[in-house]
XYZ file of C-alpha atoms in Angstrom:
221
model
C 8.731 6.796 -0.278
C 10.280 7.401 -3.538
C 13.697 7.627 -3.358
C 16.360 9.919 -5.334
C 17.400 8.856 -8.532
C 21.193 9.033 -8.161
C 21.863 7.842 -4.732
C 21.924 4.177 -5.079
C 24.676 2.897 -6.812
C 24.125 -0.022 -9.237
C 24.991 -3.399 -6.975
C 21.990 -1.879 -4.182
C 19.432 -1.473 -7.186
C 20.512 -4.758 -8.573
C 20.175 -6.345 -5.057
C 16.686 -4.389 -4.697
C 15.676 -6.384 -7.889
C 16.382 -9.299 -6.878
C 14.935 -9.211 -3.377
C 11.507 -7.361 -4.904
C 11.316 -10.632 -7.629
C 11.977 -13.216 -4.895
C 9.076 -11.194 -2.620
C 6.194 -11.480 -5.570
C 7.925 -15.193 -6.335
C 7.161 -16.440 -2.980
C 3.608 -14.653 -3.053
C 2.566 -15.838 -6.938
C 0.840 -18.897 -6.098
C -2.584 -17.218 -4.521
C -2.760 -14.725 -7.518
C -2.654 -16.803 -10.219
C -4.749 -19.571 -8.855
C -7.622 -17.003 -8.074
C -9.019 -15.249 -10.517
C -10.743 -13.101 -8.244
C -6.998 -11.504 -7.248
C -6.805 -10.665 -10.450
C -9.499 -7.993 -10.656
C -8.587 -6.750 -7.135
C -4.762 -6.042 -8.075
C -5.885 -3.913 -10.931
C -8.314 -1.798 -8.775
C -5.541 -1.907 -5.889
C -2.702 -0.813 -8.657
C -5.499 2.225 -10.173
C -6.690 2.833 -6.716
C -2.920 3.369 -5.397
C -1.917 5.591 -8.702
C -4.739 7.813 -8.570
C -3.955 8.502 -4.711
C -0.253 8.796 -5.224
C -0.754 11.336 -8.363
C -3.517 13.229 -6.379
C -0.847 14.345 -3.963
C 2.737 14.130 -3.441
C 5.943 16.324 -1.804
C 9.468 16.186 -1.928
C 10.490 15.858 1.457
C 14.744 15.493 1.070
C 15.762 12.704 -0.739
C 12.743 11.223 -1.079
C 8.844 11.870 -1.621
C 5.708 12.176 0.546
C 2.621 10.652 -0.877
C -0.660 9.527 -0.335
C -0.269 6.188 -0.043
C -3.326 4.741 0.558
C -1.801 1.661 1.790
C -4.377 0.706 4.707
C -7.634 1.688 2.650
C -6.144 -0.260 0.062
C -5.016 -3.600 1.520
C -8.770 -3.676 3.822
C -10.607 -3.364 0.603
C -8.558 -5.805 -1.674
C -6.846 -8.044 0.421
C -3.307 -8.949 1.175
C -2.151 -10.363 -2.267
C -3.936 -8.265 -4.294
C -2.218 -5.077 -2.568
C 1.450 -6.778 -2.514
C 0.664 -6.862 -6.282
C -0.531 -3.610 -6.852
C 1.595 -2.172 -5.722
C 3.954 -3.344 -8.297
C 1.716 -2.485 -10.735
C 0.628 0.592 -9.581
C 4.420 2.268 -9.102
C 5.030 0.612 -12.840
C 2.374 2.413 -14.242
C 3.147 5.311 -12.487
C 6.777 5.628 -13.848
C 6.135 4.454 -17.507
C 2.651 7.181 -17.770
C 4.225 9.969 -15.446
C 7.713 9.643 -14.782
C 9.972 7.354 -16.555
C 13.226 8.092 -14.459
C 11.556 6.311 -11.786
C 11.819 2.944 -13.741
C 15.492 2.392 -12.580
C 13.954 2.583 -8.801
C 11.300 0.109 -9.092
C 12.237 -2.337 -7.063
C 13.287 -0.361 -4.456
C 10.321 1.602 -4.637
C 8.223 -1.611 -4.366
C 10.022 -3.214 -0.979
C 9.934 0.367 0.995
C 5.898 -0.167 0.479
C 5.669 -3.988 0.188
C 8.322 -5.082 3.199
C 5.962 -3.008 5.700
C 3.100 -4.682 3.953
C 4.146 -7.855 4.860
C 4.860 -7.635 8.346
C 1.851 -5.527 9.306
C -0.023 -8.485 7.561
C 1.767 -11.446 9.302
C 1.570 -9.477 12.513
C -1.496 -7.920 12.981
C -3.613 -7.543 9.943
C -4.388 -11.203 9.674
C -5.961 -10.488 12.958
C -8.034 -7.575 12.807
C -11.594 -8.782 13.371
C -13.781 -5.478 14.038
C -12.877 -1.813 11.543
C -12.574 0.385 14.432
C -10.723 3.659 14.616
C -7.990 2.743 17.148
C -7.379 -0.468 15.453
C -7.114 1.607 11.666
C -4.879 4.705 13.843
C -3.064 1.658 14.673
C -2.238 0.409 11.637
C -1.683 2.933 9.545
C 0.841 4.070 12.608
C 2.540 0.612 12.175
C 2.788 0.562 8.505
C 4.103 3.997 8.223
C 6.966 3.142 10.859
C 7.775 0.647 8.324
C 8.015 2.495 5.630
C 10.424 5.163 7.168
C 12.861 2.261 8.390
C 12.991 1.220 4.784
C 13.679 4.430 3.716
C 15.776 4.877 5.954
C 17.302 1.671 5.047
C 18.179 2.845 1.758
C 19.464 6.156 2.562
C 21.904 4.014 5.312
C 23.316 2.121 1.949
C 23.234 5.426 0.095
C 25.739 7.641 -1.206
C 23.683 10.310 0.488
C 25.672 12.550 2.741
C 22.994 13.359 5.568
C 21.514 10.179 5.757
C 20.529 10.817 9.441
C 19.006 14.536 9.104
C 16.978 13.092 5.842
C 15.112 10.708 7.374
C 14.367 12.636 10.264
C 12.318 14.988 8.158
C 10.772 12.619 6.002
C 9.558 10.774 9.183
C 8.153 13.398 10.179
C 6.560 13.875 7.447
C 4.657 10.749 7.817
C 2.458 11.535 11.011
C 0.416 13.475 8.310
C -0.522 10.095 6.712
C -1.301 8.358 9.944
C -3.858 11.430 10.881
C -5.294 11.020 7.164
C -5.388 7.408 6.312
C -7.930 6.529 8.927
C -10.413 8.926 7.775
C -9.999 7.563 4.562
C -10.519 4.062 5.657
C -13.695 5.250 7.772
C -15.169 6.978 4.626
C -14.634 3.782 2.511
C -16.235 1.661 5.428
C -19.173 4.008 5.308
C -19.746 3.841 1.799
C -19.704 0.219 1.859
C -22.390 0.359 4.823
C -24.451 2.464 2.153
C -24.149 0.007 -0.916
C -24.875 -3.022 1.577
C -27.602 -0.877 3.943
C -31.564 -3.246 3.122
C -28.963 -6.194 1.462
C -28.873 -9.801 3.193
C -26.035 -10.952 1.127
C -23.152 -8.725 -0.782
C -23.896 -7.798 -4.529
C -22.078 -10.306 -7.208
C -19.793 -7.501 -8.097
C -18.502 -6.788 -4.711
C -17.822 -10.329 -4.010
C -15.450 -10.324 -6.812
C -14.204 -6.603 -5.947
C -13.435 -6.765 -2.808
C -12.089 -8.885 -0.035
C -14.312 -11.114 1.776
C -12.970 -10.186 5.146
C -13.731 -6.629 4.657
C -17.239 -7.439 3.023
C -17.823 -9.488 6.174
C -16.820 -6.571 8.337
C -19.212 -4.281 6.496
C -21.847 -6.759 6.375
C -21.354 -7.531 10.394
C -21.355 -3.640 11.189
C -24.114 -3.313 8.856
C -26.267 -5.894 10.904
């Protein structure tokens, strides 16, 4: 979801800015009256950098990386993974590759957009971790994530805007075949750190997100 340095000319990246700081503005309130959000967006912002370093591939004018997003935003929550992902692509780009800094906001609202409408939509209302409903949405986060890309390239000064999206989509059924099994395996493991446990330990009430320690909790029993 990266896209090429170069592409966007200035007014798009300034518009990108402002747009990306009017999208955390709007979403500031629950983070810094929780504390709790504040230890979750720095494991959702680690969590997301490890994955995206672990594996990535040019794919046109863009990249193809583990994301994570799904795993991520069940574990955390909504706010802490809007968040993180800010923090997560900063830290990426000042540690690993600097160039990237100029795309940062655009970066941000090709993952964070999707984020939000998956959330309002359907997240919000996921009650029971089940594979269909994870195939689901990874399926309809991923869709968003190519329309923003393909959003960008549309404003670009690419000249195969078309024929580069349609590969990187493409590209993206890998992640909705992956990301599930992910989100199982994380599921699992929480099943195994809960298994002979009435109650969730003090440190993954302030870890993780109540809704997915009450899934856990309910599968577990």
């Amino acid at each position: 979801m990266h896209i090429e340095i170069g592409i966007l000319p200035q007014d798009k990246l300034v518009m990108a800015a402002v747009a990306a700081t009017g999208l955390l503005a709007v979403h500031a309130k629950p983070l810094l009256t929780n504390p709790a959000n504040w230890l979750r967006t720095a494991l959702a912002a680690v969590f997301f950098s490890i994955l995206m370093q672990l594996w990535h591939l040019p794919v046109g004018p863009s990249e193809l990386h583990l994301v994570g997003a799904i795993p991520i935003y069940l574990l955390f929550g909504y706010i802490p993974t809007l968040f993180g992902f800010m923090l997560g692509l900063f830290l990426q780009a000042f540690f690993f590759e600097p160039q990237d800094m100029l795309h940062l906001a655009v970066n941000f609202l090709s993952l964070g957009v999707p984020l939000v409408v998956v959330h309002a939509t359907y997240g919000r209302h996921l009650q029971k971790l089940r594979l269909t409903n994870l195939v689901t949405l990874d399926a309809f986060y991923y869709t968003g994530v190519t329309l923003m890309v393909g959003f960008w390239l549309s404003i670009s000064t690419d000249p195969a805007p078309l024929a580069d999206w349609a590969r990187f989509a493409a590209s993206y059924v890998l992640l909705v075949v992956l990301e599930p099994v992910l989100t199982i395996s994380l599921v699992l493991l929480g099943r195994r750190l809960q298994s002979g446990k009435l109650q969730p330990a003090r440190w993954q009430q302030l870890s993780f997100d109540e809704k997915w320690l009450g899934n856990v909790h309910g599968q577990q029993a």
